[in-house]
Amino acid sequence: MCSIPASCSRRGVSCRPAANDTGEGNAAATCQCIPGARHQCAPHETDRRGQGEMTTQRRVGVLGTGIMGAPIARRLAAAGYAVSAWNRSRDKLTPLADHGIRLAATPAEAATVDTLIVMLSSGPICDEVLLGADGVIAAMPAGSQLIVMSSIPVATARGQAEAAAARGIDYLDAPVSGGERGAIDGTLAIMVGGEAAAFETSRELLSHLGRPTHVGPAGCGELAKLANQMIVANTLATVAEALLLVERGGADPAQVRQALLGGFADSTILQQHGERMLAGDFVPGGPAKWQHKDTQTALAVATELGLSLPLSQRADALFGAMLEQGDGDLDHSGIIRELRRHNALPVDGPAVNGKPA
């Protein structure tokens, strides 16, 4: 176990040994401070055996290292967790080795950890990886924790929770909002469903990624995410319509957006995505195809509950049309392109860097 310098902000927890020091049998091993971490020392678990005390880093696995999973893995490694990661395509996985993350060859290899985080693209893919005789849940040790941060159907999350419970594994569905920037900055809104005790166990870990809130039993995190996605989809469409209105009416849309900031119409979407719409920057942070997947799921749940949601139905139809036009891999702020098509306007619009051309 390495020694802890007086300057360490979290005395009493284990430190990561320096790169040239295993820390084994060396009481004078030095603490390696981790740049960018919220604290300098690694979280740990303590196991008393006989007269001694063994301290180890908490092991975390991450399945899925795409737009969201990669920065999540990097932040947890920077915070001092012992992180393993797996991804279907190796090109999105390999760069994580530079951040001290162990690259797993299979999902099961990444799953022999204390906490496994799943950030895969859909419910069916999550089920494919997690369930079955050769699934990841079967490889996880009893007493470990499974946190699914993917946006998946409520029923899928509840089914996974039952499968995990049968193996003695705590399950949380914890989808997020905040996009790639939120994942990078650690400012994600994290909506968590599951047992309250399991949430408390994971609170510190999730706090490195953003602001976790427990919203109810298993499946309720996904239900909260559907509410979030309904608001996002409808607001994206409304911001796009407003910018088209002022543009066609002769005002400077960039200046109108600026004027609205701070008023009742202000929002993160107006600030970030309104700017992207004006600049024509649709490099995906949140691809439109995943936005459409979520609105479809929300409407299916609404139907099950006997609800009619006309605004969300219209937004869903617009995103569906966007996908039919081949724009599904663009950022969801690209909905303004579909509204331009709807109004027989040039799809790329007259705006250049936020100002009329």
mmCIF file with all atom_site columns, N, CA and C in Angstrom, residues 201-247:
data_model
loop_
_atom_site.group_PDB
_atom_site.id
_atom_site.type_symbol
_atom_site.label_atom_id
_atom_site.label_alt_id
_atom_site.label_comp_id
_atom_site.label_asym_id
_atom_site.label_entity_id
_atom_site.label_seq_id
_atom_site.pdbx_PDB_ins_code
_atom_site.Cartn_x
_atom_site.Cartn_y
_atom_site.Cartn_z
_atom_site.occupancy
_atom_site.B_iso_or_equiv
_atom_site.pdbx_formal_charge
_atom_site.auth_seq_id
_atom_site.auth_comp_id
_atom_site.auth_asym_id
_atom_site.auth_atom_id
_atom_site.pdbx_PDB_model_num
ATOM 1   N N  . THR A 1 201 ? -25.071 2.980  -2.688  1.00 0.00 ? 201 THR A N  1
ATOM 2   C CA . THR A 1 201 ? -23.763 2.361  -2.906  1.00 0.00 ? 201 THR A CA 1
ATOM 3   C C  . THR A 1 201 ? -23.056 2.959  -4.118  1.00 0.00 ? 201 THR A C  1
ATOM 4   N N  . SER A 1 202 ? -23.827 3.336  -5.124  1.00 0.00 ? 202 SER A N  1
ATOM 5   C CA . SER A 1 202 ? -23.245 3.828  -6.377  1.00 0.00 ? 202 SER A CA 1
ATOM 6   C C  . SER A 1 202 ? -23.160 5.344  -6.455  1.00 0.00 ? 202 SER A C  1
ATOM 7   N N  . ARG A 1 203 ? -23.704 6.029  -5.460  1.00 0.00 ? 203 ARG A N  1
ATOM 8   C CA . ARG A 1 203 ? -23.813 7.492  -5.559  1.00 0.00 ? 203 ARG A CA 1
ATOM 9   C C  . ARG A 1 203 ? -22.465 8.166  -5.806  1.00 0.00 ? 203 ARG A C  1
ATOM 10  N N  . GLU A 1 204 ? -21.442 7.772  -5.044  1.00 0.00 ? 204 GLU A N  1
ATOM 11  C CA . GLU A 1 204 ? -20.136 8.434  -5.192  1.00 0.00 ? 204 GLU A CA 1
ATOM 12  C C  . GLU A 1 204 ? -19.566 8.208  -6.589  1.00 0.00 ? 204 GLU A C  1
ATOM 13  N N  . LEU A 1 205 ? -19.644 6.974  -7.067  1.00 0.00 ? 205 LEU A N  1
ATOM 14  C CA . LEU A 1 205 ? -19.135 6.676  -8.406  1.00 0.00 ? 205 LEU A CA 1
ATOM 15  C C  . LEU A 1 205 ? -19.862 7.506  -9.458  1.00 0.00 ? 205 LEU A C  1
ATOM 16  N N  . LEU A 1 206 ? -21.181 7.536  -9.397  1.00 0.00 ? 206 LEU A N  1
ATOM 17  C CA . LEU A 1 206 ? -21.962 8.274  -10.393 1.00 0.00 ? 206 LEU A CA 1
ATOM 18  C C  . LEU A 1 206 ? -21.738 9.773  -10.299 1.00 0.00 ? 206 LEU A C  1
ATOM 19  N N  . SER A 1 207 ? -21.378 10.235 -9.100  1.00 0.00 ? 207 SER A N  1
ATOM 20  C CA . SER A 1 207 ? -21.144 11.677 -8.936  1.00 0.00 ? 207 SER A CA 1
ATOM 21  C C  . SER A 1 207 ? -19.917 12.156 -9.699  1.00 0.00 ? 207 SER A C  1
ATOM 22  N N  . HIS A 1 208 ? -19.024 11.256 -10.058 1.00 0.00 ? 208 HIS A N  1
ATOM 23  C CA . HIS A 1 208 ? -17.897 11.639 -10.911 1.00 0.00 ? 208 HIS A CA 1
ATOM 24  C C  . HIS A 1 208 ? -18.358 11.924 -12.345 1.00 0.00 ? 208 HIS A C  1
ATOM 25  N N  . LEU A 1 209 ? -19.556 11.467 -12.668 1.00 0.00 ? 209 LEU A N  1
ATOM 26  C CA . LEU A 1 209 ? -20.068 11.618 -14.035 1.00 0.00 ? 209 LEU A CA 1
ATOM 27  C C  . LEU A 1 209 ? -21.106 12.720 -14.150 1.00 0.00 ? 209 LEU A C  1
ATOM 28  N N  . GLY A 1 210 ? -21.655 13.148 -13.022 1.00 0.00 ? 210 GLY A N  1
ATOM 29  C CA . GLY A 1 210 ? -22.680 14.183 -13.087 1.00 0.00 ? 210 GLY A CA 1
ATOM 30  C C  . GLY A 1 210 ? -23.509 14.223 -11.820 1.00 0.00 ? 210 GLY A C  1
ATOM 31  N N  . ARG A 1 211 ? -24.802 14.472 -11.979 1.00 0.00 ? 211 ARG A N  1
ATOM 32  C CA . ARG A 1 211 ? -25.717 14.647 -10.855 1.00 0.00 ? 211 ARG A CA 1
ATOM 33  C C  . ARG A 1 211 ? -26.731 13.505 -10.832 1.00 0.00 ? 211 ARG A C  1
ATOM 34  N N  . PRO A 1 212 ? -26.488 12.462 -10.021 1.00 0.00 ? 212 PRO A N  1
ATOM 35  C CA . PRO A 1 212 ? -27.414 11.330 -9.974  1.00 0.00 ? 212 PRO A CA 1
ATOM 36  C C  . PRO A 1 212 ? -28.615 11.617 -9.075  1.00 0.00 ? 212 PRO A C  1
ATOM 37  N N  . THR A 1 213 ? -29.796 11.211 -9.526  1.00 0.00 ? 213 THR A N  1
ATOM 38  C CA . THR A 1 213 ? -31.027 11.368 -8.740  1.00 0.00 ? 213 THR A CA 1
ATOM 39  C C  . THR A 1 213 ? -31.803 10.060 -8.774  1.00 0.00 ? 213 THR A C  1
ATOM 40  N N  . HIS A 1 214 ? -32.141 9.550  -7.611  1.00 0.00 ? 214 HIS A N  1
ATOM 41  C CA . HIS A 1 214 ? -32.934 8.326  -7.530  1.00 0.00 ? 214 HIS A CA 1
ATOM 42  C C  . HIS A 1 214 ? -34.400 8.681  -7.737  1.00 0.00 ? 214 HIS A C  1
ATOM 43  N N  . VAL A 1 215 ? -35.053 8.057  -8.727  1.00 0.00 ? 215 VAL A N  1
ATOM 44  C CA . VAL A 1 215 ? -36.418 8.449  -9.092  1.00 0.00 ? 215 VAL A CA 1
ATOM 45  C C  . VAL A 1 215 ? -37.443 7.350  -8.855  1.00 0.00 ? 215 VAL A C  1
ATOM 46  N N  . GLY A 1 216 ? -37.024 6.170  -8.349  1.00 0.00 ? 216 GLY A N  1
ATOM 47  C CA . GLY A 1 216 ? -37.986 5.110  -8.110  1.00 0.00 ? 216 GLY A CA 1
ATOM 48  C C  . GLY A 1 216 ? -37.385 3.740  -8.339  1.00 0.00 ? 216 GLY A C  1
ATOM 49  N N  . PRO A 1 217 ? -38.226 2.694  -8.331  1.00 0.00 ? 217 PRO A N  1
ATOM 50  C CA . PRO A 1 217 ? -37.728 1.323  -8.520  1.00 0.00 ? 217 PRO A CA 1
ATOM 51  C C  . PRO A 1 217 ? -37.245 1.066  -9.940  1.00 0.00 ? 217 PRO A C  1
ATOM 52  N N  . ALA A 1 218 ? -36.772 -0.141 -10.197 1.00 0.00 ? 218 ALA A N  1
ATOM 53  C CA . ALA A 1 218 ? -36.211 -0.495 -11.507 1.00 0.00 ? 218 ALA A CA 1
ATOM 54  C C  . ALA A 1 218 ? -37.170 -0.130 -12.629 1.00 0.00 ? 218 ALA A C  1
ATOM 55  N N  . GLY A 1 219 ? -36.624 0.478  -13.670 1.00 0.00 ? 219 GLY A N  1
ATOM 56  C CA . GLY A 1 219 ? -37.403 0.922  -14.817 1.00 0.00 ? 219 GLY A CA 1
ATOM 57  C C  . GLY A 1 219 ? -37.765 2.389  -14.761 1.00 0.00 ? 219 GLY A C  1
ATOM 58  N N  . CYS A 1 220 ? -37.749 2.973  -13.574 1.00 0.00 ? 220 CYS A N  1
ATOM 59  C CA . CYS A 1 220 ? -38.165 4.381  -13.442 1.00 0.00 ? 220 CYS A CA 1
ATOM 60  C C  . CYS A 1 220 ? -37.106 5.347  -13.965 1.00 0.00 ? 220 CYS A C  1
ATOM 61  N N  . GLY A 1 221 ? -35.842 4.925  -13.959 1.00 0.00 ? 221 GLY A N  1
ATOM 62  C CA . GLY A 1 221 ? -34.819 5.761  -14.584 1.00 0.00 ? 221 GLY A CA 1
ATOM 63  C C  . GLY A 1 221 ? -35.110 5.920  -16.066 1.00 0.00 ? 221 GLY A C  1
ATOM 64  N N  . GLU A 1 222 ? -35.472 4.821  -16.713 1.00 0.00 ? 222 GLU A N  1
ATOM 65  C CA . GLU A 1 222 ? -35.802 4.868  -18.139 1.00 0.00 ? 222 GLU A CA 1
ATOM 66  C C  . GLU A 1 222 ? -37.074 5.677  -18.388 1.00 0.00 ? 222 GLU A C  1
ATOM 67  N N  . LEU A 1 223 ? -38.036 5.574  -17.467 1.00 0.00 ? 223 LEU A N  1
ATOM 68  C CA . LEU A 1 223 ? -39.265 6.358  -17.601 1.00 0.00 ? 223 LEU A CA 1
ATOM 69  C C  . LEU A 1 223 ? -38.952 7.851  -17.523 1.00 0.00 ? 223 LEU A C  1
ATOM 70  N N  . ALA A 1 224 ? -38.076 8.227  -16.593 1.00 0.00 ? 224 ALA A N  1
ATOM 71  C CA . ALA A 1 224 ? -37.670 9.628  -16.486 1.00 0.00 ? 224 ALA A CA 1
ATOM 72  C C  . ALA A 1 224 ? -36.930 10.080 -17.747 1.00 0.00 ? 224 ALA A C  1
ATOM 73  N N  . LYS A 1 225 ? -36.099 9.183  -18.315 1.00 0.00 ? 225 LYS A N  1
ATOM 74  C CA . LYS A 1 225 ? -35.376 9.538  -19.533 1.00 0.00 ? 225 LYS A CA 1
ATOM 75  C C  . LYS A 1 225 ? -36.343 9.760  -20.699 1.00 0.00 ? 225 LYS A C  1
ATOM 76  N N  . LEU A 1 226 ? -37.420 8.974  -20.764 1.00 0.00 ? 226 LEU A N  1
ATOM 77  C CA . LEU A 1 226 ? -38.413 9.184  -21.817 1.00 0.00 ? 226 LEU A CA 1
ATOM 78  C C  . LEU A 1 226 ? -39.051 10.567 -21.683 1.00 0.00 ? 226 LEU A C  1
ATOM 79  N N  . ALA A 1 227 ? -39.339 10.973 -20.446 1.00 0.00 ? 227 ALA A N  1
ATOM 80  C CA . ALA A 1 227 ? -39.870 12.318 -20.231 1.00 0.00 ? 227 ALA A CA 1
ATOM 81  C C  . ALA A 1 227 ? -38.866 13.364 -20.709 1.00 0.00 ? 227 ALA A C  1
ATOM 82  N N  . ASN A 1 228 ? -37.595 13.142 -20.387 1.00 0.00 ? 228 ASN A N  1
ATOM 83  C CA . ASN A 1 228 ? -36.539 14.048 -20.846 1.00 0.00 ? 228 ASN A CA 1
ATOM 84  C C  . ASN A 1 228 ? -36.499 14.126 -22.364 1.00 0.00 ? 228 ASN A C  1
ATOM 85  N N  . GLN A 1 229 ? -36.576 12.972 -23.023 1.00 0.00 ? 229 GLN A N  1
ATOM 86  C CA . GLN A 1 229 ? -36.462 12.938 -24.474 1.00 0.00 ? 229 GLN A CA 1
ATOM 87  C C  . GLN A 1 229 ? -37.673 13.558 -25.161 1.00 0.00 ? 229 GLN A C  1
ATOM 88  N N  . MET A 1 230 ? -38.835 13.431 -24.554 1.00 0.00 ? 230 MET A N  1
ATOM 89  C CA . MET A 1 230 ? -40.005 14.118 -25.086 1.00 0.00 ? 230 MET A CA 1
ATOM 90  C C  . MET A 1 230 ? -39.798 15.638 -25.057 1.00 0.00 ? 230 MET A C  1
ATOM 91  N N  . ILE A 1 231 ? -39.302 16.124 -23.929 1.00 0.00 ? 231 ILE A N  1
ATOM 92  C CA . ILE A 1 231 ? -39.056 17.561 -23.797 1.00 0.00 ? 231 ILE A CA 1
ATOM 93  C C  . ILE A 1 231 ? -37.990 18.024 -24.785 1.00 0.00 ? 231 ILE A C  1
ATOM 94  N N  . VAL A 1 232 ? -36.916 17.228 -24.913 1.00 0.00 ? 232 VAL A N  1
ATOM 95  C CA . VAL A 1 232 ? -35.832 17.579 -25.837 1.00 0.00 ? 232 VAL A CA 1
ATOM 96  C C  . VAL A 1 232 ? -36.342 17.612 -27.279 1.00 0.00 ? 232 VAL A C  1
ATOM 97  N N  . ALA A 1 233 ? -37.053 16.574 -27.700 1.00 0.00 ? 233 ALA A N  1
ATOM 98  C CA . ALA A 1 233 ? -37.530 16.498 -29.086 1.00 0.00 ? 233 ALA A CA 1
ATOM 99  C C  . ALA A 1 233 ? -38.467 17.649 -29.406 1.00 0.00 ? 233 ALA A C  1
ATOM 100 N N  . ASN A 1 234 ? -39.424 17.896 -28.515 1.00 0.00 ? 234 ASN A N  1
ATOM 101 C CA . ASN A 1 234 ? -40.389 18.963 -28.760 1.00 0.00 ? 234 ASN A CA 1
ATOM 102 C C  . ASN A 1 234 ? -39.719 20.340 -28.758 1.00 0.00 ? 234 ASN A C  1
ATOM 103 N N  . THR A 1 235 ? -38.745 20.525 -27.853 1.00 0.00 ? 235 THR A N  1
ATOM 104 C CA . THR A 1 235 ? -38.071 21.829 -27.774 1.00 0.00 ? 235 THR A CA 1
ATOM 105 C C  . THR A 1 235 ? -37.160 22.052 -28.972 1.00 0.00 ? 235 THR A C  1
ATOM 106 N N  . LEU A 1 236 ? -36.466 21.007 -29.422 1.00 0.00 ? 236 LEU A N  1
ATOM 107 C CA . LEU A 1 236 ? -35.648 21.141 -30.632 1.00 0.00 ? 236 LEU A CA 1
ATOM 108 C C  . LEU A 1 236 ? -36.500 21.592 -31.810 1.00 0.00 ? 236 LEU A C  1
ATOM 109 N N  . ALA A 1 237 ? -37.666 20.966 -31.986 1.00 0.00 ? 237 ALA A N  1
ATOM 110 C CA . ALA A 1 237 ? -38.541 21.329 -33.100 1.00 0.00 ? 237 ALA A CA 1
ATOM 111 C C  . ALA A 1 237 ? -39.040 22.760 -32.950 1.00 0.00 ? 237 ALA A C  1
ATOM 112 N N  . THR A 1 238 ? -39.370 23.170 -31.722 1.00 0.00 ? 238 THR A N  1
ATOM 113 C CA . THR A 1 238 ? -39.877 24.528 -31.494 1.00 0.00 ? 238 THR A CA 1
ATOM 114 C C  . THR A 1 238 ? -38.803 25.575 -31.726 1.00 0.00 ? 238 THR A C  1
ATOM 115 N N  . VAL A 1 239 ? -37.583 25.318 -31.259 1.00 0.00 ? 239 VAL A N  1
ATOM 116 C CA . VAL A 1 239 ? -36.481 26.264 -31.499 1.00 0.00 ? 239 VAL A CA 1
ATOM 117 C C  . VAL A 1 239 ? -36.215 26.392 -32.999 1.00 0.00 ? 239 VAL A C  1
ATOM 118 N N  . ALA A 1 240 ? -36.227 25.261 -33.706 1.00 0.00 ? 240 ALA A N  1
ATOM 119 C CA . ALA A 1 240 ? -36.010 25.305 -35.157 1.00 0.00 ? 240 ALA A CA 1
ATOM 120 C C  . ALA A 1 240 ? -37.107 26.101 -35.849 1.00 0.00 ? 240 ALA A C  1
ATOM 121 N N  . GLU A 1 241 ? -38.359 25.905 -35.451 1.00 0.00 ? 241 GLU A N  1
ATOM 122 C CA . GLU A 1 241 ? -39.461 26.662 -36.053 1.00 0.00 ? 241 GLU A CA 1
ATOM 123 C C  . GLU A 1 241 ? -39.319 28.160 -35.782 1.00 0.00 ? 241 GLU A C  1
ATOM 124 N N  . ALA A 1 242 ? -38.921 28.501 -34.546 1.00 0.00 ? 242 ALA A N  1
ATOM 125 C CA . ALA A 1 242 ? -38.775 29.912 -34.190 1.00 0.00 ? 242 ALA A CA 1
ATOM 126 C C  . ALA A 1 242 ? -37.678 30.577 -35.006 1.00 0.00 ? 242 ALA A C  1
ATOM 127 N N  . LEU A 1 243 ? -36.559 29.881 -35.200 1.00 0.00 ? 243 LEU A N  1
ATOM 128 C CA . LEU A 1 243 ? -35.463 30.451 -35.986 1.00 0.00 ? 243 LEU A CA 1
ATOM 129 C C  . LEU A 1 243 ? -35.866 30.623 -37.445 1.00 0.00 ? 243 LEU A C  1
ATOM 130 N N  . LEU A 1 244 ? -36.634 29.669 -37.982 1.00 0.00 ? 244 LEU A N  1
ATOM 131 C CA . LEU A 1 244 ? -37.127 29.820 -39.356 1.00 0.00 ? 244 LEU A CA 1
ATOM 132 C C  . LEU A 1 244 ? -38.076 31.000 -39.466 1.00 0.00 ? 244 LEU A C  1
ATOM 133 N N  . LEU A 1 245 ? -38.929 31.179 -38.468 1.00 0.00 ? 245 LEU A N  1
ATOM 134 C CA . LEU A 1 245 ? -39.898 32.278 -38.486 1.00 0.00 ? 245 LEU A CA 1
ATOM 135 C C  . LEU A 1 245 ? -39.198 33.631 -38.556 1.00 0.00 ? 245 LEU A C  1
ATOM 136 N N  . VAL A 1 246 ? -38.216 33.846 -37.672 1.00 0.00 ? 246 VAL A N  1
ATOM 137 C CA . VAL A 1 246 ? -37.562 35.161 -37.647 1.00 0.00 ? 246 VAL A CA 1
ATOM 138 C C  . VAL A 1 246 ? -36.685 35.358 -38.873 1.00 0.00 ? 246 VAL A C  1
ATOM 139 N N  . GLU A 1 247 ? -36.098 34.271 -39.363 1.00 0.00 ? 247 GLU A N  1
ATOM 140 C CA . GLU A 1 247 ? -35.280 34.371 -40.577 1.00 0.00 ? 247 GLU A CA 1
ATOM 141 C C  . GLU A 1 247 ? -36.118 34.825 -41.762 1.00 0.00 ? 247 GLU A C  1
#
